Structures are given as structure tokens and as C-alpha cells.
PDB file of C-alpha atoms in Angstrom:
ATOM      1  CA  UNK Q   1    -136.741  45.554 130.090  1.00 81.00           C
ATOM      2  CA  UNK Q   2    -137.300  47.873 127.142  1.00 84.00           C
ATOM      3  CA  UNK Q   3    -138.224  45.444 123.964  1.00 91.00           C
ATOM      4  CA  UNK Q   4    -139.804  45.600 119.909  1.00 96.00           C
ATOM      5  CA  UNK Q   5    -140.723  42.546 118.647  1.00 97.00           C
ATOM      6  CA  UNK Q   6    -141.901  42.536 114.541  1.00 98.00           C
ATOM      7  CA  UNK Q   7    -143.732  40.468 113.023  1.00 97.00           C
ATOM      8  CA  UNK Q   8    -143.903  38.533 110.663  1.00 98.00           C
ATOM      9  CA  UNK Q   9    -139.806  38.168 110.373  1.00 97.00           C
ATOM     10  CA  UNK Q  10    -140.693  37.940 106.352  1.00 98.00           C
ATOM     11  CA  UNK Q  11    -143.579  38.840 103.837  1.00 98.00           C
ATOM     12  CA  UNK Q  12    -144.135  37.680 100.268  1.00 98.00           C
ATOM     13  CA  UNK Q  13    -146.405  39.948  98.531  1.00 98.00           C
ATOM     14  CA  UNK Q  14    -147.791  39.766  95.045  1.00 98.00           C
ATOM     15  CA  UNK Q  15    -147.450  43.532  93.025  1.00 98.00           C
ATOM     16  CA  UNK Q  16    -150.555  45.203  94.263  1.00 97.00           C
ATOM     17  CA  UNK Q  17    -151.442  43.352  97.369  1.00 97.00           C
ATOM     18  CA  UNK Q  18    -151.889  45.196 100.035  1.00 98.00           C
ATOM     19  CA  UNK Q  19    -150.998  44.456 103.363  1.00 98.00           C
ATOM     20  CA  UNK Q  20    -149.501  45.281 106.837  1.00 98.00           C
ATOM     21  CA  UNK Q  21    -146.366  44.632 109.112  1.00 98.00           C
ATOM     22  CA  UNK Q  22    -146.503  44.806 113.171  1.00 98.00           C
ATOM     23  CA  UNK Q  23    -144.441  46.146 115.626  1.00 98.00           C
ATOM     24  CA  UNK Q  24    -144.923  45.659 119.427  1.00 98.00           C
ATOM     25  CA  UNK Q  25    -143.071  47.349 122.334  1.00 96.00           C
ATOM     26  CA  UNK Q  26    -142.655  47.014 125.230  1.00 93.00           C
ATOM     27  CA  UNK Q  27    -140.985  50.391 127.410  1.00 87.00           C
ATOM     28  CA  UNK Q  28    -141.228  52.478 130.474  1.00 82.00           C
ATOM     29  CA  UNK Q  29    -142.207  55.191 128.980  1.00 85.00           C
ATOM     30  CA  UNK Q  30    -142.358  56.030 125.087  1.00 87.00           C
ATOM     31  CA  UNK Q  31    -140.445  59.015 123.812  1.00 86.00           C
ATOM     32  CA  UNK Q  32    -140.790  58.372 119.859  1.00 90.00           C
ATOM     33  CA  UNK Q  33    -141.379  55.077 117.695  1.00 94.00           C
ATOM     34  CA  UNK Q  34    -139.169  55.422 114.313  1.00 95.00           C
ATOM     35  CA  UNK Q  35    -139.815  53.414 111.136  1.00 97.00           C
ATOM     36  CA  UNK Q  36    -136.518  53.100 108.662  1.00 97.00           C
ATOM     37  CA  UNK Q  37    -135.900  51.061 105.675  1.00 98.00           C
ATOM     38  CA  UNK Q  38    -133.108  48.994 105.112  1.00 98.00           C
ATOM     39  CA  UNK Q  39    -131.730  47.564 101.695  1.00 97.00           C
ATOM     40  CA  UNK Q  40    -129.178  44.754 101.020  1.00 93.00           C
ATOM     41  CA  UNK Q  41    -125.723  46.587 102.071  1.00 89.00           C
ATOM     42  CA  UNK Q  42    -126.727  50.224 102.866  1.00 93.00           C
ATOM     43  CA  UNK Q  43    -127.571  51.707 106.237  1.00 96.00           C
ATOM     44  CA  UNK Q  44    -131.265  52.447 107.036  1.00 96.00           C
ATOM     45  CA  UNK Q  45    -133.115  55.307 105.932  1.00 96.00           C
ATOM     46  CA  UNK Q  46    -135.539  56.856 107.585  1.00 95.00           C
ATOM     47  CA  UNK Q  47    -139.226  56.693 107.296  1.00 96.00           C
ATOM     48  CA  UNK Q  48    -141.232  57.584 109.577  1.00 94.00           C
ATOM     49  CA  UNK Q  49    -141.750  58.912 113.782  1.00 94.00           C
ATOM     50  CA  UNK Q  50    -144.436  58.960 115.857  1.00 95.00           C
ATOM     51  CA  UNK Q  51    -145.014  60.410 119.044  1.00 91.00           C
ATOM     52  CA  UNK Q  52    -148.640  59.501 120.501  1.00 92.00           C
ATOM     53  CA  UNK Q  53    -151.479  56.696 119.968  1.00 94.00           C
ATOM     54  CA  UNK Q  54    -153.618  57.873 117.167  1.00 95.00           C
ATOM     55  CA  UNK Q  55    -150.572  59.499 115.299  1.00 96.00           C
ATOM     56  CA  UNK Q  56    -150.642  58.593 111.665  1.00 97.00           C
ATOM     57  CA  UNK Q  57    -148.054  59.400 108.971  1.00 97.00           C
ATOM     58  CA  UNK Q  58    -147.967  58.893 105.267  1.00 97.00           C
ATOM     59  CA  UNK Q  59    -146.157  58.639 102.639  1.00 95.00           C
ATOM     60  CA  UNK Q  60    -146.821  57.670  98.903  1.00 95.00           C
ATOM     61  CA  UNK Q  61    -147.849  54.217  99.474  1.00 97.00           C
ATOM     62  CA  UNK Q  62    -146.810  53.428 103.114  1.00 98.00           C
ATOM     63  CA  UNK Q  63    -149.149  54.337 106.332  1.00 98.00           C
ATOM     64  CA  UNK Q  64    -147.798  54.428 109.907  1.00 98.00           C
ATOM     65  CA  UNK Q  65    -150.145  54.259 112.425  1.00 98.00           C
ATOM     66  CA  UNK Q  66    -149.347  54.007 116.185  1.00 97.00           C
ATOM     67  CA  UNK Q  67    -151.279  52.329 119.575  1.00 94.00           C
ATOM     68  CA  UNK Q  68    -150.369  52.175 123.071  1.00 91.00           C
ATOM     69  CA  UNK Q  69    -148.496  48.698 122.588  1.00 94.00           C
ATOM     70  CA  UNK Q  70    -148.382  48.444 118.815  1.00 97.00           C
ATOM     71  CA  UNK Q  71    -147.745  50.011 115.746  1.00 98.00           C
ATOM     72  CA  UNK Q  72    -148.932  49.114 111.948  1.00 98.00           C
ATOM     73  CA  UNK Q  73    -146.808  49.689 108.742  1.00 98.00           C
ATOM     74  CA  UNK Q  74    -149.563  49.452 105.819  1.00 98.00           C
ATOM     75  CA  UNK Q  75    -148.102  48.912 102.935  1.00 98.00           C
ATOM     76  CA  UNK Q  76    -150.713  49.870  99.940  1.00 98.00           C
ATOM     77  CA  UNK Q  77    -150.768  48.133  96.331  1.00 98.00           C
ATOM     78  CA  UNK Q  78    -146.725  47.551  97.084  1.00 97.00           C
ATOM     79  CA  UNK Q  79    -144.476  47.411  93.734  1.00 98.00           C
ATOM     80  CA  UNK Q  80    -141.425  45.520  93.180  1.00 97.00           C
ATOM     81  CA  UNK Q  81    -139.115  48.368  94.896  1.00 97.00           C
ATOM     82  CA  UNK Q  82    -140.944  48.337  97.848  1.00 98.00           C
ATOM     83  CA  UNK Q  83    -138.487  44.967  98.363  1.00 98.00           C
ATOM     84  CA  UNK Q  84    -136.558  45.690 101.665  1.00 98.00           C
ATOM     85  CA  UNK Q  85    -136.358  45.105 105.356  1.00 98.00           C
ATOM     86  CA  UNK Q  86    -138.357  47.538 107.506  1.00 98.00           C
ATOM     87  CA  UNK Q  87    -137.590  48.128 111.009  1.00 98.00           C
ATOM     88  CA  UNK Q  88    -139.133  49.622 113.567  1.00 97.00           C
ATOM     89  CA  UNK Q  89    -137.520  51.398 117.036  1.00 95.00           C
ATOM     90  CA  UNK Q  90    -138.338  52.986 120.039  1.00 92.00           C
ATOM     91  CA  UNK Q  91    -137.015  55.841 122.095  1.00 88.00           C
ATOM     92  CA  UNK Q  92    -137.804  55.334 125.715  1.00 83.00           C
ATOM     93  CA  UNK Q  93    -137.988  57.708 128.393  1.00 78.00           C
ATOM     94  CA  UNK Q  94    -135.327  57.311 131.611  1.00 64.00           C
ATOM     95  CA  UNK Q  95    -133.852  54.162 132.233  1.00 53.00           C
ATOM     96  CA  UNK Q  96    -131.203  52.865 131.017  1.00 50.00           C
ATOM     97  CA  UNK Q  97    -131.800  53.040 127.358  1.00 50.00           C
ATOM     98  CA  UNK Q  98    -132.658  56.873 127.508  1.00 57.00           C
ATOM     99  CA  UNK Q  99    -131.668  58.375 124.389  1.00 66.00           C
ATOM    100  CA  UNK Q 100    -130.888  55.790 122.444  1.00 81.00           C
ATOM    101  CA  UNK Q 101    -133.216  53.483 120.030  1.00 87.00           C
ATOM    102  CA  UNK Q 102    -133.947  49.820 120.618  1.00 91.00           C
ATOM    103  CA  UNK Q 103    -134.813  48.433 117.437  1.00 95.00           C
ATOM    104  CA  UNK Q 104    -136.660  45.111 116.463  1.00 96.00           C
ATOM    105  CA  UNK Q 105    -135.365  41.916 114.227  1.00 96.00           C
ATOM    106  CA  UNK Q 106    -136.816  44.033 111.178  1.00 97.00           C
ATOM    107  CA  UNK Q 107    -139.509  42.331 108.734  1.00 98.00           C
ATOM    108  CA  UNK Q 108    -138.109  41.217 105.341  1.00 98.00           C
ATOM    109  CA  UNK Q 109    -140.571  42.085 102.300  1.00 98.00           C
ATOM    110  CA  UNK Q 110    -140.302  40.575  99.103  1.00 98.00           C
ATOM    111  CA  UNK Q 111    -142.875  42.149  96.369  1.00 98.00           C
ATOM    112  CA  UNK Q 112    -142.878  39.968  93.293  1.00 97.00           C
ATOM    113  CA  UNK Q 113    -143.959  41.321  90.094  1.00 96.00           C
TER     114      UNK Q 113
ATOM    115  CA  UNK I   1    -127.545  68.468 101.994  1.00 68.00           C
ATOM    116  CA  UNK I   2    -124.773  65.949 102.453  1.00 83.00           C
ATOM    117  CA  UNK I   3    -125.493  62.726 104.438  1.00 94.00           C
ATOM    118  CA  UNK I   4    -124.185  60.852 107.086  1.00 97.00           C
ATOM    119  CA  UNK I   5    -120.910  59.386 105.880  1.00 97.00           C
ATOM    120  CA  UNK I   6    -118.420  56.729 107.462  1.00 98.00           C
ATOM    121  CA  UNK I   7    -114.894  55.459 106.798  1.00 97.00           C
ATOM    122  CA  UNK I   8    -113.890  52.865 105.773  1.00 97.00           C
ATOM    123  CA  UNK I   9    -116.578  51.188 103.861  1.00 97.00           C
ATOM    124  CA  UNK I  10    -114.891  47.899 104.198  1.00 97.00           C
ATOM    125  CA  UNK I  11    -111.933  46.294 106.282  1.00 97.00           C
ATOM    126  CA  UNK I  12    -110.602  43.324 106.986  1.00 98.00           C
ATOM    127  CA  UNK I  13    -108.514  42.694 110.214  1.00 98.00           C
ATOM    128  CA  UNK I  14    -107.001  39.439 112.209  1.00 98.00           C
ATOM    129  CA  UNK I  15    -107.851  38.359 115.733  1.00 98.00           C
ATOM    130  CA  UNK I  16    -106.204  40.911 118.623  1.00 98.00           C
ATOM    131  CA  UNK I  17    -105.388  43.837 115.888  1.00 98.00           C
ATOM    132  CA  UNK I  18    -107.562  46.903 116.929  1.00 98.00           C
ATOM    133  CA  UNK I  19    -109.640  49.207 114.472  1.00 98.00           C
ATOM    134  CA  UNK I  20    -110.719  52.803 114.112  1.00 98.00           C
ATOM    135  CA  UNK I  21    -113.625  53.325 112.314  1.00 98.00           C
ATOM    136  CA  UNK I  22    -114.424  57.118 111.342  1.00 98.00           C
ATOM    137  CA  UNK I  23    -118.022  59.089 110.838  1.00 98.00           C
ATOM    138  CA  UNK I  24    -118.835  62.591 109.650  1.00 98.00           C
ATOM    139  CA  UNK I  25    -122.464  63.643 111.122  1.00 96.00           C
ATOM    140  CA  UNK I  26    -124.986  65.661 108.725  1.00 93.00           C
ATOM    141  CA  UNK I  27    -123.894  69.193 108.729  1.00 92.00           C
ATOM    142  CA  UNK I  28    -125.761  70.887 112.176  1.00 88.00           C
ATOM    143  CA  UNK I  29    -126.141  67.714 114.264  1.00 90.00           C
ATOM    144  CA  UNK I  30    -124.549  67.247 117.203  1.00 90.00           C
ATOM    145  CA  UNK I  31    -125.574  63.983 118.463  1.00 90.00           C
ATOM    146  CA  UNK I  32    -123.521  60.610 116.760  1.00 93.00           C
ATOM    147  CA  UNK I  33    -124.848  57.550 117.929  1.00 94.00           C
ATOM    148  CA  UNK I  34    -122.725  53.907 117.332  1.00 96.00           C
ATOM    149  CA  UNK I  35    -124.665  50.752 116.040  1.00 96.00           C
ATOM    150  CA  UNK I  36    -123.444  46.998 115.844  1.00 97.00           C
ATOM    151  CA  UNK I  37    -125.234  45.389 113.457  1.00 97.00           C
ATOM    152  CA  UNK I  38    -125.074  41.180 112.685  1.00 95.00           C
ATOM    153  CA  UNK I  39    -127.843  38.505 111.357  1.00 91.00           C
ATOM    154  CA  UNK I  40    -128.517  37.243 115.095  1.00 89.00           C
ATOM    155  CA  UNK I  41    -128.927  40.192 117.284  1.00 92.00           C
ATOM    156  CA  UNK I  42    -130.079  42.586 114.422  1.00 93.00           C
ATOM    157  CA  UNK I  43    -129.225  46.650 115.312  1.00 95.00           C
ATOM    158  CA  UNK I  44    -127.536  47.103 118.909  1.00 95.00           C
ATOM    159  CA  UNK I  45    -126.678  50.027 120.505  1.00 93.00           C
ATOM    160  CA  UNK I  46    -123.089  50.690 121.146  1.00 95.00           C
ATOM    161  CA  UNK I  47    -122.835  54.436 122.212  1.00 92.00           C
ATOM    162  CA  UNK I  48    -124.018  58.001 121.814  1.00 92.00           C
ATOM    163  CA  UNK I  49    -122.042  61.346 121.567  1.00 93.00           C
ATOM    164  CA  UNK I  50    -123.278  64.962 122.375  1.00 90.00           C
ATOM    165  CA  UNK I  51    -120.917  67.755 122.130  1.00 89.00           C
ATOM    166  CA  UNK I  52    -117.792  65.939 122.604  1.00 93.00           C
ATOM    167  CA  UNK I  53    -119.283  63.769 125.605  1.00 93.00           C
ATOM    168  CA  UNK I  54    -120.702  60.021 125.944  1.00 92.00           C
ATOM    169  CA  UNK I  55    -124.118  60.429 127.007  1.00 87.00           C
ATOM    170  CA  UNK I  56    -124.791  57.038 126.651  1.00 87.00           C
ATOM    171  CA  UNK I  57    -123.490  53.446 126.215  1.00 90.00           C
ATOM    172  CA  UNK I  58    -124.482  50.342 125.268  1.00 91.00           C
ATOM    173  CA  UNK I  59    -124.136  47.086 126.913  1.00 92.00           C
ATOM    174  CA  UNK I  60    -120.709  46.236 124.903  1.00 96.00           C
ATOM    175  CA  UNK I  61    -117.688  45.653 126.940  1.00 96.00           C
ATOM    176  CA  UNK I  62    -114.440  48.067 127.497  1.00 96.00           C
ATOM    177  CA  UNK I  63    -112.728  46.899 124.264  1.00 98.00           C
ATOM    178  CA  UNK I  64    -115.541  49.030 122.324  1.00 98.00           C
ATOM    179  CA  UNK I  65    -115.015  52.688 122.581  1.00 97.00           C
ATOM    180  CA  UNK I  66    -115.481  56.278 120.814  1.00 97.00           C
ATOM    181  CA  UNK I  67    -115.042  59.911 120.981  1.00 97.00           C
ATOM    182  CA  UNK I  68    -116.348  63.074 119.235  1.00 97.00           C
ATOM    183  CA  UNK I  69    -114.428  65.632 118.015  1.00 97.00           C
ATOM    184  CA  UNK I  70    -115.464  69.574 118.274  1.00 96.00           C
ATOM    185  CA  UNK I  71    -116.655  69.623 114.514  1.00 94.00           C
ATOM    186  CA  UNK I  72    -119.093  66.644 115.749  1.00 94.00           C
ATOM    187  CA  UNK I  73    -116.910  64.146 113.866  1.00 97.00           C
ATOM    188  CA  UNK I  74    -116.742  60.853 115.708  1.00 98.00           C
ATOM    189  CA  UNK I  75    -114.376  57.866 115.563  1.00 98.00           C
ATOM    190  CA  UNK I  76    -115.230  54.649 117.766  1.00 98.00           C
ATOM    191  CA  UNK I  77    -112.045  51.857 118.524  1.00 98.00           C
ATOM    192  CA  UNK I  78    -112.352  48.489 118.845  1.00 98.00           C
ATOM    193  CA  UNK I  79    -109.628  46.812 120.609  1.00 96.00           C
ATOM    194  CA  UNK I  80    -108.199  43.334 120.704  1.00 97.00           C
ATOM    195  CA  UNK I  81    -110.478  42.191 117.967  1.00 98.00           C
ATOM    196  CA  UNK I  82    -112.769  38.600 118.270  1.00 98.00           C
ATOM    197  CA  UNK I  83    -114.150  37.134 115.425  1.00 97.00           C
ATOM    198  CA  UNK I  84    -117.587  37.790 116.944  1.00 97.00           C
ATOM    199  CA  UNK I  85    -116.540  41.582 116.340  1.00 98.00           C
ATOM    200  CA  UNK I  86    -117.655  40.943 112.298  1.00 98.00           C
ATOM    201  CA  UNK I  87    -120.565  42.789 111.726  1.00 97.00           C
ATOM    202  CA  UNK I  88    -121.775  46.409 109.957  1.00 97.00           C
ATOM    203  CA  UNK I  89    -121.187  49.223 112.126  1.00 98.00           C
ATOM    204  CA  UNK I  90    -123.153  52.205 111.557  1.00 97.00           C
ATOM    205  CA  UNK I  91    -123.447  55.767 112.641  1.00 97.00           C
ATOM    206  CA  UNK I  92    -126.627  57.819 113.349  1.00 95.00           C
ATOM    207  CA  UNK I  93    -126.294  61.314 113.618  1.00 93.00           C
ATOM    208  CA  UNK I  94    -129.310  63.687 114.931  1.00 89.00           C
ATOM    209  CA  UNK I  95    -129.994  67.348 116.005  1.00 83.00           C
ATOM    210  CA  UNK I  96    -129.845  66.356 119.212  1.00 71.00           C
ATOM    211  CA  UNK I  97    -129.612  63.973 121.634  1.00 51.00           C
ATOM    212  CA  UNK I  98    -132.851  64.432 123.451  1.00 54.00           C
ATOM    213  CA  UNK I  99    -136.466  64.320 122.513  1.00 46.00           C
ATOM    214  CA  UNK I 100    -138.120  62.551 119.754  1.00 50.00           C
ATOM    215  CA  UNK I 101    -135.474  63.795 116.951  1.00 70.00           C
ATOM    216  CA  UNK I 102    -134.962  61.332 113.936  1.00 85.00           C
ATOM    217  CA  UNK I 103    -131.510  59.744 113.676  1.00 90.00           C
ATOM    218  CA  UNK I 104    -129.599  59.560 110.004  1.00 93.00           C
ATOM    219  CA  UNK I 105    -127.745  56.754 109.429  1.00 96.00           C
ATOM    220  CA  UNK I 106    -125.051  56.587 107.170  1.00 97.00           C
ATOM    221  CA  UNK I 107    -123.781  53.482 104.876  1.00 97.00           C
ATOM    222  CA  UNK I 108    -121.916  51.826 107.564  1.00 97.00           C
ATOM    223  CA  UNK I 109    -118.514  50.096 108.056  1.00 98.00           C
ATOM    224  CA  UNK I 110    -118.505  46.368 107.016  1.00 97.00           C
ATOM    225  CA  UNK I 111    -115.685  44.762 109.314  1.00 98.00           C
ATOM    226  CA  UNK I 112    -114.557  41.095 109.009  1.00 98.00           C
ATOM    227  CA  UNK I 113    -112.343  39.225 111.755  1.00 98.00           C
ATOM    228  CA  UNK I 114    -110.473  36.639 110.451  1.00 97.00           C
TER     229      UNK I 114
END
């Protein structure tokens, strides 16, 4: 059965430390892995895809990277507004979730000033 | 660009009433997918729609249903309501419904079963 598991399910960070949030999968066959922000109320918004192991993405300061079972969400010197729940999804190849993304529990990040 | 957007934002029904909830893709995508969303099972998928067609569909039961109209405009019905039926419901629209392409989501319909 196609799953994504994140961990940890929250993260307290201090302004400007760094860290990172994991997401592990578990498919048939991967078609894309999708990271999307989600505030308090709103629908998520996308972030990131990647496609292969060894893809990385960037953008300002949040890194995607991406392994054959895993991938990492850096988060570098995070600020307050960085507060939100990320989640992470996969695409998978035939079966019967073809098409259609299976998304983990989401990691809640709280970046205190 | 306009985004994703879904009416209404907000309803409120009883037990056994039914509800039509409505969402306009992003201008050029074809593909509308349906998400449940609720504290316990986080984002599951309900359905997906590709020129006017389910290509998809989720493990929900019969109650739970949608269509797409020619200008990609979707609507998905939910019958004889349960108070486990509370939740956000949100719509992803994409370019297509193959491949690796990003979905959009829009705000998302809160529904509460009282």
C-alpha cells in the first residue's frame, strides 16, 4: 500500500535556527513528490516537486532535497512567517492511486521570535 | 492569473440534507481533483476529473460524488449527510491529469454537520 509518513508531527524553532523536516514514502513506483504549505484556514500552496533522487529545489530560505525512500525540507535561519504546516505528497505510478496524491499527516512549525 | 476558487466558503447543514459544493479550476487546467480534509486522517483523496470524466476515485463511499462541466468547472454532492462528513473540502486543479504536473488548491469549503 502506497504511504508518506512525516516527521516530526511538530517543530519549535527559535528565529534563525536552522533545521529540517522528513518525509518517507513508501510506493510502487514514484511519479512526483510535492511539497505545499498550509496555513490556519486556507488551502495549501504549493512549494515544491521533485521527480528523481538527487533532485534539489530552492527557494529563498527552504531546500528540498529528494532520496529513494525519503525526502528533506531544510528550513534555513527560519523567521516568524515561516509558522505553518508543511506537507509532503506523492504521485505514484499504476495502481490504484494513479494520478492522484497521497499526502502525509503534515509537520506543524512554530518559529518563535 | 486567477486562482483556484470554491463555493461556498462555509456551510452549515443537518444530518440526511445533501450538499453541492462548487470549484472553478485555474484558467487552462483541465484536471479538478476532490480532497476531504479533517484533524484525524489529514488530506484524503476523494476524486479526480479530466475533461468531463472521473479518472479516478477515492476510497469514499457512493454518497460522495462529482462531475465536471465543459468549461472544467466542477461541483462534487454529498448525499445523506453524517456528522463524520464535517471537514474542509478542497479542490486541486492541474494541467493535466497525468505526469508529474503540480496541483493548485484553492481555499476550500468548510462544511459542518450538525
Amino acid at each position: 500500500e502506497d504511504q508518506v509518513t512525516q516527521s516530526p508531527e511538530a517543530l519549535r524553532l527559535q528565529e534563525g535556527e536552522s533545521s529540517s523536516l522528513n518525509c518517507s514514502y513508501t510506493v510502487s513506483g514514484l511519479r512526483g513528490l510535492f511539497w505545499y504549505r498550509q496555513d490556519p484556514g486556507k488551502g495549501p500552496e504549493f512549494l515544491f516537486t521533485l521527480y528523481s533522487a538527487g533532485e534539489e529545489k530552492e527557494k529563498e530560505r527552504l531546500k528540498a532535497t529528494l532520496t529513494k525512500k525519503e525526502s528533506f525540507l531544510h528550513i534555513t535561519a527560519p523567521k516568524p512567517e515561516d509558522s505553518a504546516t508543511y506537507l509532503c505528497a506523492v504521485q505514484a505510478v499504476g495502481g490504484g492511486s494513479q494520478g492522484n496524491l497521497i499526502f502525509g499527516k503534515g509537520t506543524k512549525l512554530s518559529v518563535k521570535p | 492569473k486567477a486562482g483556484v476558487t470554491q463555493t461556498p466558503r462555509y456551510l452549515i447543514k443537518t444530518r440526511g440534507q445533501q450538499v453541492t459544493l462548487s470549484c472553478s479550476p485555474i484558467s487552462g487546467h483541465r484536471s479538478v481533483s476532490w480532497y476531504q480534509q479533517t484533524p484525524g486522517q489529514g488530506l484524503q483523496f476523494l476524486f479526480e476529473y479530466f475533461s468531463e470524466t472521473q479518472r479516478n476515485k477515492g476510497n469514499f463511499p457512493g454518497r460522495f460524488s462529482g462531475r465536471q462541466f465543459s468549461n472544467s468547472r466542477s461541483e462534487m454532492n454529498v448525499s445523506t449527510l453524517e456528522l463524520g462528513d464535517s471537514a474542509l473540502y478542497l479542490c486541486a486543479s492541474s494541467r493535466t491529469g497525468t505526469g508529474g504536473y503540480e496541483q493548485y488548491f484553492g481555499p476550500g469549503t468548510r462544511l459542518t454537520v450538525t
